[in-house]
CSV table of C-alpha atoms and ligand atoms in Angstrom, one decimal:
chain,number,residue,atom,x,y,z
A,1,UNK,CA,109.3,118.2,99.3
A,2,UNK,CA,107.8,120.7,101.8
A,3,UNK,CA,109.3,121.5,105.2
A,4,UNK,CA,112.6,119.9,104.5
A,5,UNK,CA,115.1,120.3,107.4
A,6,UNK,CA,118.9,120.9,107.3
A,7,UNK,CA,121.5,118.2,108.1
A,8,UNK,CA,122.2,119.8,111.5
A,9,UNK,CA,118.7,118.9,112.6
A,10,UNK,CA,118.9,115.2,111.6
A,11,UNK,CA,119.1,112.2,113.9
A,12,UNK,CA,119.8,109.4,111.4
A,13,UNK,CA,120.1,109.0,107.6
A,14,UNK,CA,119.3,106.2,105.2
A,15,UNK,CA,121.3,106.2,101.9
A,16,UNK,CA,121.7,103.9,98.8
A,17,UNK,CA,118.0,103.4,98.8
A,18,UNK,CA,115.0,103.7,96.6
A,19,UNK,CA,111.9,105.2,98.1
A,20,UNK,CA,108.3,104.1,97.3
A,21,UNK,CA,106.7,107.1,99.0
A,22,UNK,CA,103.1,106.4,97.9
A,23,UNK,CA,102.7,110.2,98.3
A,24,UNK,CA,100.4,111.8,95.8
A,25,UNK,CA,102.8,114.8,95.4
A,26,UNK,CA,105.4,112.5,93.8
A,27,UNK,CA,104.2,111.9,90.2
A,28,UNK,CA,106.1,108.7,89.5
A,29,UNK,CA,104.2,105.4,90.0
A,30,UNK,CA,104.5,104.2,93.6
A,31,UNK,CA,105.6,107.8,94.3
A,32,UNK,CA,109.0,106.4,93.6
A,33,UNK,CA,112.2,108.3,94.2
A,34,UNK,CA,115.1,106.2,92.9
A,35,UNK,CA,118.6,106.6,94.4
A,36,UNK,CA,117.1,108.6,97.2
A,37,UNK,CA,117.9,109.4,100.8
A,38,UNK,CA,115.7,109.7,103.9
A,39,UNK,CA,116.5,111.4,107.2
A,40,UNK,CA,114.7,111.0,110.5
A,41,UNK,CA,114.7,113.2,113.6
A,42,UNK,CA,113.2,111.6,116.8
A,43,UNK,CA,110.1,109.7,115.5
A,44,UNK,CA,109.5,111.8,112.4
A,45,UNK,CA,110.7,111.9,108.8
A,46,UNK,CA,112.5,115.2,108.5
A,47,UNK,CA,114.1,115.0,105.0
A,48,UNK,CA,113.7,112.9,101.9
A,49,UNK,CA,114.5,113.2,98.2
A,50,UNK,CA,117.0,112.4,95.6
A,51,UNK,CA,120.4,111.6,97.0
A,52,UNK,CA,122.0,114.2,94.7
A,53,UNK,CA,119.7,116.8,96.3
A,54,UNK,CA,121.0,116.2,99.8
A,55,UNK,CA,121.8,119.6,101.2
A,56,UNK,CA,125.4,120.4,102.3
A,57,UNK,CA,127.9,118.1,103.8
A,58,UNK,CA,126.7,114.6,104.9
A,59,UNK,CA,126.8,114.8,108.7
A,60,UNK,CA,129.4,112.6,110.4
A,61,UNK,CA,128.0,112.5,113.9
A,62,UNK,CA,124.8,110.6,113.3
A,63,UNK,CA,124.1,107.0,112.4
A,64,UNK,CA,124.1,106.5,108.6
A,65,UNK,CA,122.5,103.3,107.2
A,66,UNK,CA,123.5,102.2,103.8
A,67,UNK,CA,120.8,100.1,102.2
A,68,UNK,CA,122.6,98.6,99.1
A,69,UNK,CA,119.8,99.7,96.7
A,70,UNK,CA,117.0,98.2,98.6
A,71,UNK,CA,113.5,99.8,98.6
A,72,UNK,CA,111.8,101.6,101.5
A,73,UNK,CA,108.0,101.8,101.8
A,74,UNK,CA,105.9,103.3,104.5
A,75,UNK,CA,105.1,100.8,107.3
A,76,UNK,CA,102.3,98.6,106.3
A,77,UNK,CA,98.8,99.2,107.8
A,78,UNK,CA,96.3,96.4,108.4
A,79,UNK,CA,93.2,98.5,108.7
A,80,UNK,CA,90.6,95.7,109.4
A,81,UNK,CA,91.3,92.8,111.8
A,82,UNK,CA,89.5,90.7,114.4
A,83,UNK,CA,92.9,89.6,115.8
A,84,UNK,CA,91.9,89.0,119.4
A,85,UNK,CA,89.7,85.9,120.0
A,86,UNK,CA,89.6,82.6,121.8
A,87,UNK,CA,89.6,79.2,120.2
A,88,UNK,CA,89.5,78.5,116.5
A,89,UNK,CA,87.0,77.3,113.9
A,90,UNK,CA,88.9,74.5,112.1
A,91,UNK,CA,86.0,72.1,112.7
A,92,UNK,CA,83.7,74.7,111.1
A,93,UNK,CA,86.0,74.8,108.1
A,94,UNK,CA,85.7,71.0,107.8
A,95,UNK,CA,81.9,71.4,107.9
A,96,UNK,CA,81.9,74.1,105.3
A,97,UNK,CA,83.9,71.9,103.0
A,98,UNK,CA,81.1,69.3,103.1
A,99,UNK,CA,78.8,71.9,101.7
A,100,UNK,CA,77.2,73.6,104.7
A,101,UNK,CA,77.3,77.4,104.1
A,102,UNK,CA,78.8,80.1,106.4
A,103,UNK,CA,75.4,81.6,106.8
A,104,UNK,CA,73.8,78.3,107.6
A,105,UNK,CA,76.4,77.7,110.3
A,106,UNK,CA,75.7,81.1,111.7
A,107,UNK,CA,71.9,80.6,111.7
A,108,UNK,CA,72.4,77.3,113.7
A,109,UNK,CA,74.2,79.2,116.4
A,110,UNK,CA,77.7,78.3,115.3
A,111,UNK,CA,80.1,80.7,113.5
A,112,UNK,CA,80.7,84.0,115.3
A,113,UNK,CA,78.7,82.7,118.4
A,114,UNK,CA,81.0,79.8,118.8
A,115,UNK,CA,84.0,82.2,119.0
A,116,UNK,CA,82.0,84.3,121.4
A,117,UNK,CA,81.8,81.3,123.8
A,118,UNK,CA,85.5,80.6,123.5
A,119,UNK,CA,86.4,84.3,124.0
A,120,UNK,CA,84.1,84.7,127.0
A,121,UNK,CA,85.8,81.7,128.6
A,122,UNK,CA,89.4,82.8,127.9
A,123,UNK,CA,91.2,84.8,130.6
A,124,UNK,CA,92.7,88.1,129.6
A,125,UNK,CA,96.2,86.5,129.8
A,126,UNK,CA,95.1,83.6,127.6
A,127,UNK,CA,93.8,86.0,125.0
A,128,UNK,CA,97.0,87.9,125.1
A,129,UNK,CA,99.0,84.7,124.7
A,130,UNK,CA,96.8,83.5,121.8
A,131,UNK,CA,97.0,86.8,119.9
A,132,UNK,CA,100.7,87.6,120.3
A,133,UNK,CA,101.9,85.1,117.7
A,134,UNK,CA,99.4,86.3,115.2
A,135,UNK,CA,100.5,89.9,115.7
A,136,UNK,CA,104.1,88.8,115.5
A,137,UNK,CA,103.5,87.2,112.1
A,138,UNK,CA,102.0,90.4,110.8
A,139,UNK,CA,104.8,92.6,112.3
A,140,UNK,CA,107.5,90.3,110.7
A,141,UNK,CA,106.1,91.4,107.3
A,142,UNK,CA,106.4,95.1,108.0
A,143,UNK,CA,103.1,95.9,109.6
A,144,UNK,CA,103.6,98.9,111.8
A,145,UNK,CA,99.9,99.9,112.4
A,146,UNK,CA,97.0,97.6,112.9
A,147,UNK,CA,93.3,98.0,113.7
A,148,UNK,CA,91.8,95.4,116.1
A,149,UNK,CA,88.1,95.0,116.7
A,150,UNK,CA,86.1,93.6,119.5
A,151,UNK,CA,82.9,91.7,118.7
A,152,UNK,CA,83.5,88.2,120.1
A,153,UNK,CA,82.4,89.2,123.6
A,154,UNK,CA,79.1,91.0,123.0
A,155,UNK,CA,78.6,91.4,126.8
A,156,UNK,CA,80.3,94.4,128.3
A,157,UNK,CA,83.0,92.6,130.3
A,158,UNK,CA,84.2,90.4,127.4
A,159,UNK,CA,84.2,93.3,124.9
A,160,UNK,CA,86.2,95.4,127.4
A,161,UNK,CA,88.6,92.5,128.0
A,162,UNK,CA,89.2,92.1,124.2
A,163,UNK,CA,89.9,95.8,123.8
A,164,UNK,CA,92.2,95.9,126.8
A,165,UNK,CA,94.1,93.1,125.3
A,166,UNK,CA,94.3,95.0,122.0
A,167,UNK,CA,95.6,98.1,123.8
A,168,UNK,CA,98.1,96.1,125.8
A,169,UNK,CA,99.5,94.5,122.6
A,170,UNK,CA,100.0,98.0,121.3
A,171,UNK,CA,102.0,99.1,124.4
A,172,UNK,CA,104.2,96.0,124.5
A,173,UNK,CA,105.0,95.6,120.8
A,174,UNK,CA,106.6,98.0,118.2
A,175,UNK,CA,103.2,98.5,116.5
A,176,UNK,CA,100.4,101.1,116.8
A,177,UNK,CA,97.1,99.5,117.6
A,178,UNK,CA,93.8,101.3,116.7
A,179,UNK,CA,90.8,99.7,118.5
A,180,UNK,CA,87.3,99.4,117.2
A,181,UNK,CA,84.2,98.5,119.2
A,182,UNK,CA,82.1,96.0,117.2
A,183,UNK,CA,79.3,95.2,119.7
A,184,UNK,CA,76.8,94.9,116.9
A,185,UNK,CA,78.6,91.9,115.4
A,186,UNK,CA,76.0,89.2,116.2
A,187,UNK,CA,73.1,88.7,118.6
A,188,UNK,CA,74.3,86.9,121.7
A,189,UNK,CA,72.5,83.8,122.9
A,190,UNK,CA,71.0,85.6,125.9
A,191,UNK,CA,69.3,88.0,123.4
A,192,UNK,CA,68.2,85.3,120.9
A,193,UNK,CA,65.1,86.5,119.0
A,194,UNK,CA,65.4,90.0,120.6
A,195,UNK,CA,67.9,91.7,118.3
A,196,UNK,CA,66.3,95.2,118.9
A,197,UNK,CA,66.7,94.7,122.6
A,198,UNK,CA,70.4,93.8,122.1
A,199,UNK,CA,70.9,96.9,120.0
A,200,UNK,CA,69.3,99.0,122.7
A,201,UNK,CA,71.8,97.4,125.2
A,202,UNK,CA,74.7,98.2,122.8
A,203,UNK,CA,73.7,101.8,122.4
A,204,UNK,CA,72.6,102.7,126.0
A,205,UNK,CA,74.8,100.5,128.1
A,206,UNK,CA,77.8,98.8,126.4
A,207,UNK,CA,79.0,101.6,124.1
A,208,UNK,CA,78.8,104.3,126.8
A,209,UNK,CA,80.8,102.1,129.2
A,210,UNK,CA,83.4,101.3,126.6
A,211,UNK,CA,83.7,104.9,125.5
A,212,UNK,CA,84.0,106.1,129.1
A,213,UNK,CA,87.0,103.7,129.6
A,214,UNK,CA,88.5,105.1,126.4
A,215,UNK,CA,88.8,101.5,125.0
A,216,UNK,CA,87.6,102.2,121.5
A,217,UNK,CA,88.8,104.7,118.9
A,218,UNK,CA,86.1,103.8,116.4
A,219,UNK,CA,82.7,102.0,116.3
A,220,UNK,CA,81.8,99.3,113.7
A,221,UNK,CA,78.8,97.1,113.0
A,222,UNK,CA,77.9,94.1,110.8
A,223,UNK,CA,75.1,95.1,108.6
A,224,UNK,CA,73.9,91.9,107.0
A,225,UNK,CA,71.0,89.4,106.9
A,226,UNK,CA,72.9,87.3,109.5
A,227,UNK,CA,73.9,90.5,111.3
A,228,UNK,CA,71.9,93.7,111.8
A,229,UNK,CA,69.5,95.7,109.6
A,230,UNK,CA,70.1,99.2,108.4
A,231,UNK,CA,67.8,100.7,110.9
A,232,UNK,CA,69.5,98.8,113.8
A,233,UNK,CA,72.9,99.9,112.4
A,234,UNK,CA,71.7,103.5,112.2
A,235,UNK,CA,70.9,103.4,115.9
A,236,UNK,CA,74.5,102.3,116.6
A,237,UNK,CA,75.9,105.1,114.4
A,238,UNK,CA,73.8,107.7,116.3
A,239,UNK,CA,74.9,106.4,119.6
A,240,UNK,CA,78.6,106.5,118.5
A,241,UNK,CA,78.3,110.0,117.1
A,242,UNK,CA,76.6,111.2,120.3
A,243,UNK,CA,79.8,110.1,122.1
A,244,UNK,CA,82.0,111.7,119.5
A,245,UNK,CA,83.3,108.4,118.0
A,246,UNK,CA,84.0,107.9,114.3
A,247,UNK,CA,82.2,105.0,112.6
A,248,UNK,CA,82.8,102.3,109.9
A,249,UNK,CA,80.8,99.4,108.7
A,250,UNK,CA,80.9,95.8,107.5
A,251,UNK,CA,78.7,96.3,104.5
A,252,UNK,CA,77.4,94.4,101.5
A,253,UNK,CA,79.5,91.3,102.2
A,254,UNK,CA,76.9,88.6,101.5
A,255,UNK,CA,73.9,90.7,100.2
A,256,UNK,CA,73.0,94.3,99.3
A,257,UNK,CA,71.1,95.8,102.2
A,258,UNK,CA,72.1,99.4,101.4
A,259,UNK,CA,74.4,99.7,104.5
A,260,UNK,CA,77.0,101.5,102.3
A,261,UNK,CA,74.6,104.4,101.6
A,262,UNK,CA,73.8,104.6,105.3
A,263,UNK,CA,77.5,104.6,106.2
A,264,UNK,CA,78.1,107.4,103.7
A,265,UNK,CA,75.2,109.4,105.1
A,266,UNK,CA,76.9,109.2,108.5
A,267,UNK,CA,80.3,110.1,107.2
A,268,UNK,CA,81.9,106.7,107.9
A,269,UNK,CA,85.7,106.4,107.6
A,270,UNK,CA,85.2,103.2,105.6
A,271,UNK,CA,82.8,100.6,104.3
A,272,UNK,CA,84.4,97.1,104.3
A,273,UNK,CA,83.9,93.9,102.2
A,274,UNK,CA,81.5,95.4,99.6
A,275,UNK,CA,81.2,92.4,97.3
A,276,UNK,CA,77.5,93.2,96.7
A,277,UNK,CA,77.6,97.0,96.8
A,278,UNK,CA,75.6,98.7,94.0
A,279,UNK,CA,76.7,101.7,91.9
A,280,UNK,CA,74.5,103.9,94.0
A,281,UNK,CA,76.4,102.8,97.0
A,282,UNK,CA,79.7,103.4,95.4
A,283,UNK,CA,78.6,106.9,94.3
A,284,UNK,CA,77.5,107.7,97.8
A,285,UNK,CA,80.9,106.6,99.1
A,286,UNK,CA,82.6,108.9,96.6
A,287,UNK,CA,80.5,111.9,97.7
A,288,UNK,CA,81.1,111.3,101.4
A,289,UNK,CA,84.8,110.3,101.1
A,290,UNK,CA,84.3,106.8,102.4
A,291,UNK,CA,87.2,104.4,101.9
A,292,UNK,CA,86.4,101.0,100.3
A,293,UNK,CA,88.2,98.3,102.4
A,294,UNK,CA,88.7,95.2,100.3
A,295,UNK,CA,89.2,91.9,102.1
A,296,UNK,CA,90.3,89.2,99.7
A,297,UNK,CA,91.1,86.7,102.5
A,298,UNK,CA,87.5,86.4,103.4
A,299,UNK,CA,86.4,86.3,99.8
A,300,UNK,CA,88.9,83.5,99.2
A,301,UNK,CA,88.3,81.5,102.4
A,302,UNK,CA,84.5,81.6,102.0
A,303,UNK,CA,84.9,80.6,98.4
A,304,UNK,CA,82.8,83.5,97.2
A,305,UNK,CA,82.3,84.1,93.5
A,306,UNK,CA,81.0,87.7,93.5
A,307,UNK,CA,83.9,90.2,93.5
A,308,UNK,CA,83.7,93.8,94.8
A,309,UNK,CA,83.1,96.2,91.9
A,310,UNK,CA,86.7,97.4,91.5
A,311,UNK,CA,85.9,99.3,88.2
A,312,UNK,CA,83.2,101.2,89.9
A,313,UNK,CA,85.5,102.2,92.7
A,314,UNK,CA,88.0,103.4,90.1
A,315,UNK,CA,85.3,105.2,88.0
A,316,UNK,CA,84.0,107.1,91.1
A,317,UNK,CA,87.4,107.6,92.5
A,318,UNK,CA,86.7,105.8,95.8
A,319,UNK,CA,90.0,105.1,97.5
A,320,UNK,CA,90.6,101.4,98.0
A,321,UNK,CA,92.3,99.9,101.0
A,322,UNK,CA,93.3,96.2,101.4
A,323,UNK,CA,93.3,94.4,104.8
A,324,UNK,CA,93.5,90.8,106.2
A,325,UNK,CA,90.2,90.8,108.1
A,326,UNK,CA,92.2,88.3,110.2
A,327,UNK,CA,89.6,86.3,112.2
A,328,UNK,CA,88.9,82.7,113.0
A,329,UNK,CA,85.8,82.2,110.8
A,330,UNK,CA,86.1,83.9,107.5
A,331,UNK,CA,89.7,84.8,107.1
A,332,UNK,CA,92.2,83.0,109.4
A,333,UNK,CA,95.2,84.7,107.8
A,334,UNK,CA,98.2,86.5,109.3
A,335,UNK,CA,99.9,87.8,106.2
A,336,UNK,CA,99.2,91.2,104.7
A,337,UNK,CA,101.6,90.5,101.9
A,338,UNK,CA,99.5,87.6,100.8
A,339,UNK,CA,96.5,90.0,100.7
A,340,UNK,CA,98.5,92.2,98.3
A,341,UNK,CA,98.9,89.2,96.0
A,342,UNK,CA,95.2,88.2,96.4
A,343,UNK,CA,94.0,91.7,95.8
A,344,UNK,CA,95.7,91.5,92.4
A,345,UNK,CA,95.0,87.9,91.5
A,346,UNK,CA,91.4,87.7,92.8
A,347,UNK,CA,90.2,91.3,92.5
A,348,UNK,CA,92.4,92.6,89.6
A,349,UNK,CA,94.0,95.5,91.5
A,350,UNK,CA,97.3,96.6,90.1
A,351,UNK,CA,100.3,96.0,92.4
A,352,UNK,CA,100.5,99.8,92.9
A,353,UNK,CA,96.8,100.0,93.9
A,354,UNK,CA,97.3,97.1,96.3
A,355,UNK,CA,100.4,98.7,97.9
A,356,UNK,CA,98.5,102.0,98.1
A,357,UNK,CA,95.7,99.9,99.8
A,358,UNK,CA,98.0,98.8,102.7
A,359,UNK,CA,99.6,102.2,103.1
A,360,UNK,CA,98.1,105.5,102.2
A,361,UNK,CA,94.5,104.3,101.8
A,362,UNK,CA,94.6,102.1,104.8
A,363,UNK,CA,95.7,105.2,106.8
A,364,UNK,CA,92.7,107.1,105.5
A,365,UNK,CA,90.4,104.2,106.5
A,366,UNK,CA,91.7,104.6,110.0
A,367,UNK,CA,91.5,108.4,110.0
A,368,UNK,CA,95.2,108.5,110.5
A,369,UNK,CA,96.5,109.8,107.2
A,370,UNK,CA,97.9,113.0,108.8
A,371,UNK,CA,100.6,111.0,110.5
A,372,UNK,CA,101.1,107.7,108.6
A,373,UNK,CA,100.6,105.9,105.3
A,374,UNK,CA,103.2,107.7,103.1
A,375,UNK,CA,106.8,108.7,103.2
A,376,UNK,CA,106.6,112.4,103.6
A,377,UNK,CA,108.3,115.0,105.7
A,378,UNK,CA,106.5,115.4,109.0
A,379,UNK,CA,105.0,111.9,109.0
A,380,UNK,CA,105.9,109.3,111.6
A,381,UNK,CA,109.2,107.5,110.9
A,382,UNK,CA,107.4,104.1,110.4
A,383,UNK,CA,108.9,102.4,107.4
A,384,UNK,CA,110.1,99.1,106.0
A,385,UNK,CA,113.3,98.3,104.1
A,386,UNK,CA,112.7,95.5,101.6
A,387,UNK,CA,115.0,93.2,99.8
A,388,UNK,CA,113.4,93.7,96.4
A,389,UNK,CA,114.3,95.2,93.0
A,390,UNK,CA,110.9,96.8,92.4
A,391,UNK,CA,107.9,97.6,94.5
A,392,UNK,CA,105.6,95.3,92.4
A,393,UNK,CA,107.5,92.3,93.9
A,394,UNK,CA,105.6,92.9,97.1
A,395,UNK,CA,102.4,91.8,95.4
A,396,UNK,CA,104.0,89.4,93.0
A,397,UNK,CA,105.4,86.8,95.3
A,398,UNK,CA,103.4,84.9,97.8
A,399,UNK,CA,104.5,82.8,100.8
A,400,UNK,CA,107.7,84.7,100.8
A,401,UNK,CA,108.8,87.5,103.1
A,402,UNK,CA,111.4,90.0,101.7
A,403,UNK,CA,111.3,92.3,104.7
A,404,UNK,CA,114.8,93.3,105.6
A,405,UNK,CA,114.2,95.7,108.5
A,406,UNK,CA,111.4,97.5,110.1
A,407,UNK,CA,111.8,101.0,111.5
A,408,UNK,CA,109.1,102.0,114.0
A,409,UNK,CA,109.0,105.5,115.5
A,410,UNK,CA,112.4,106.2,114.1
A,411,UNK,CA,114.0,103.1,115.7
A,412,UNK,CA,115.1,99.8,114.2
A,413,UNK,CA,112.9,97.0,115.4
B,1,NIG,O1,84.6,90.4,108.7
B,1,NIG,N1,81.6,89.7,108.7
B,1,NIG,C1,81.6,89.6,110.0
B,1,NIG,N2,82.7,89.5,110.7
B,1,NIG,C2,83.9,88.8,110.2
B,1,NIG,C3,83.8,87.3,110.4
B,1,NIG,C4,83.6,86.9,111.7
B,1,NIG,C5,83.6,85.5,112.0
B,1,NIG,O2,83.2,84.7,111.1
B,1,NIG,O3,84.1,85.1,113.0
B,1,NIG,C6,84.3,89.2,108.9
B,1,NIG,O4,84.3,88.4,107.9
B,2,FE,FE1,85.6,91.8,109.5
């Protein structure tokens, strides 16, 4: 391993442990180092490798944690969520079960717009209180970084309120929060029938205001028949890039509009959902280095039958990430471990691909792979100690949490 430090420089040491590094430089599957050791200085990993390769005397003046043969993985990363929202959509779920489709409900002004009403009405404190338990559930399963989108406000004040709540959750919890402005999520009632005018408002008023307040790290849009066209999405991308903000896209979830190719042309970090993406779209992603973010929770909850083309992602070597898409309408889930299982059972990922999808590739989808996503020297000391005998167990069980301990920024949570 590069840049290894000497014991004198260490702050804490983990022993009797197996490491699933997920680092490409470790050739074993899962990047595994069995009977390994890992040392941390401040909030960074400063040494890792085989225990027998530990240099010199084991230091006696630092904390040493013995892990009884447990496994350590990088902290999990949920790279696509809509975690902050008011209300719920349980009644809509009932309606869908009688045969009314998700799109039909959206066209009738329900769906996303009903959550917009509830989110506009909720105070900032109420939104914080509603979101905290959802975040807590994700953190309990070892999530140490999460992306949270706006998109249930659509007006400037409510979008800003959502993003402030997201930022505040990141400063009061042991988790890194990356925020995404999703103004182009739906056309709000006050712009009904005037979607171009709404896009103009997003680009010339809302986005610049949000950017000035530094509330968003990335900009996203919903490119879909019930969302926005490719040309409307392109205007949002141009406005984002003029402000120096990276982009990503909800693309090809319910139909193939070619949003993926557009996202690739603009150098998006990721294209997400992708059930209907064509091979052309996949090839464009490969060329531009766009990560495919797979969202099995939404596929499951909307009872979709068309799967994202996993074999094409493999063939074109498009990195695959996996996320919860946690939101009230299409994926009311707060378990990233369950998504690992569903990515395997519903989309036929291997457990290793699924785990890669919530670590290394999720970090790439957030543009954060320099600092998180693998166990490597120099990366942030965000990692999870699991009560498992093999990393495949993380995807194998469901409804069970083997998380033993979470270390965030070098400190035990
Ligand atoms: O990722 N596709 C658009 N946005 C969300 C769903 C939002 C909602 O239904 O509230 C998604 O599935
Ligand atoms: Fe989403």
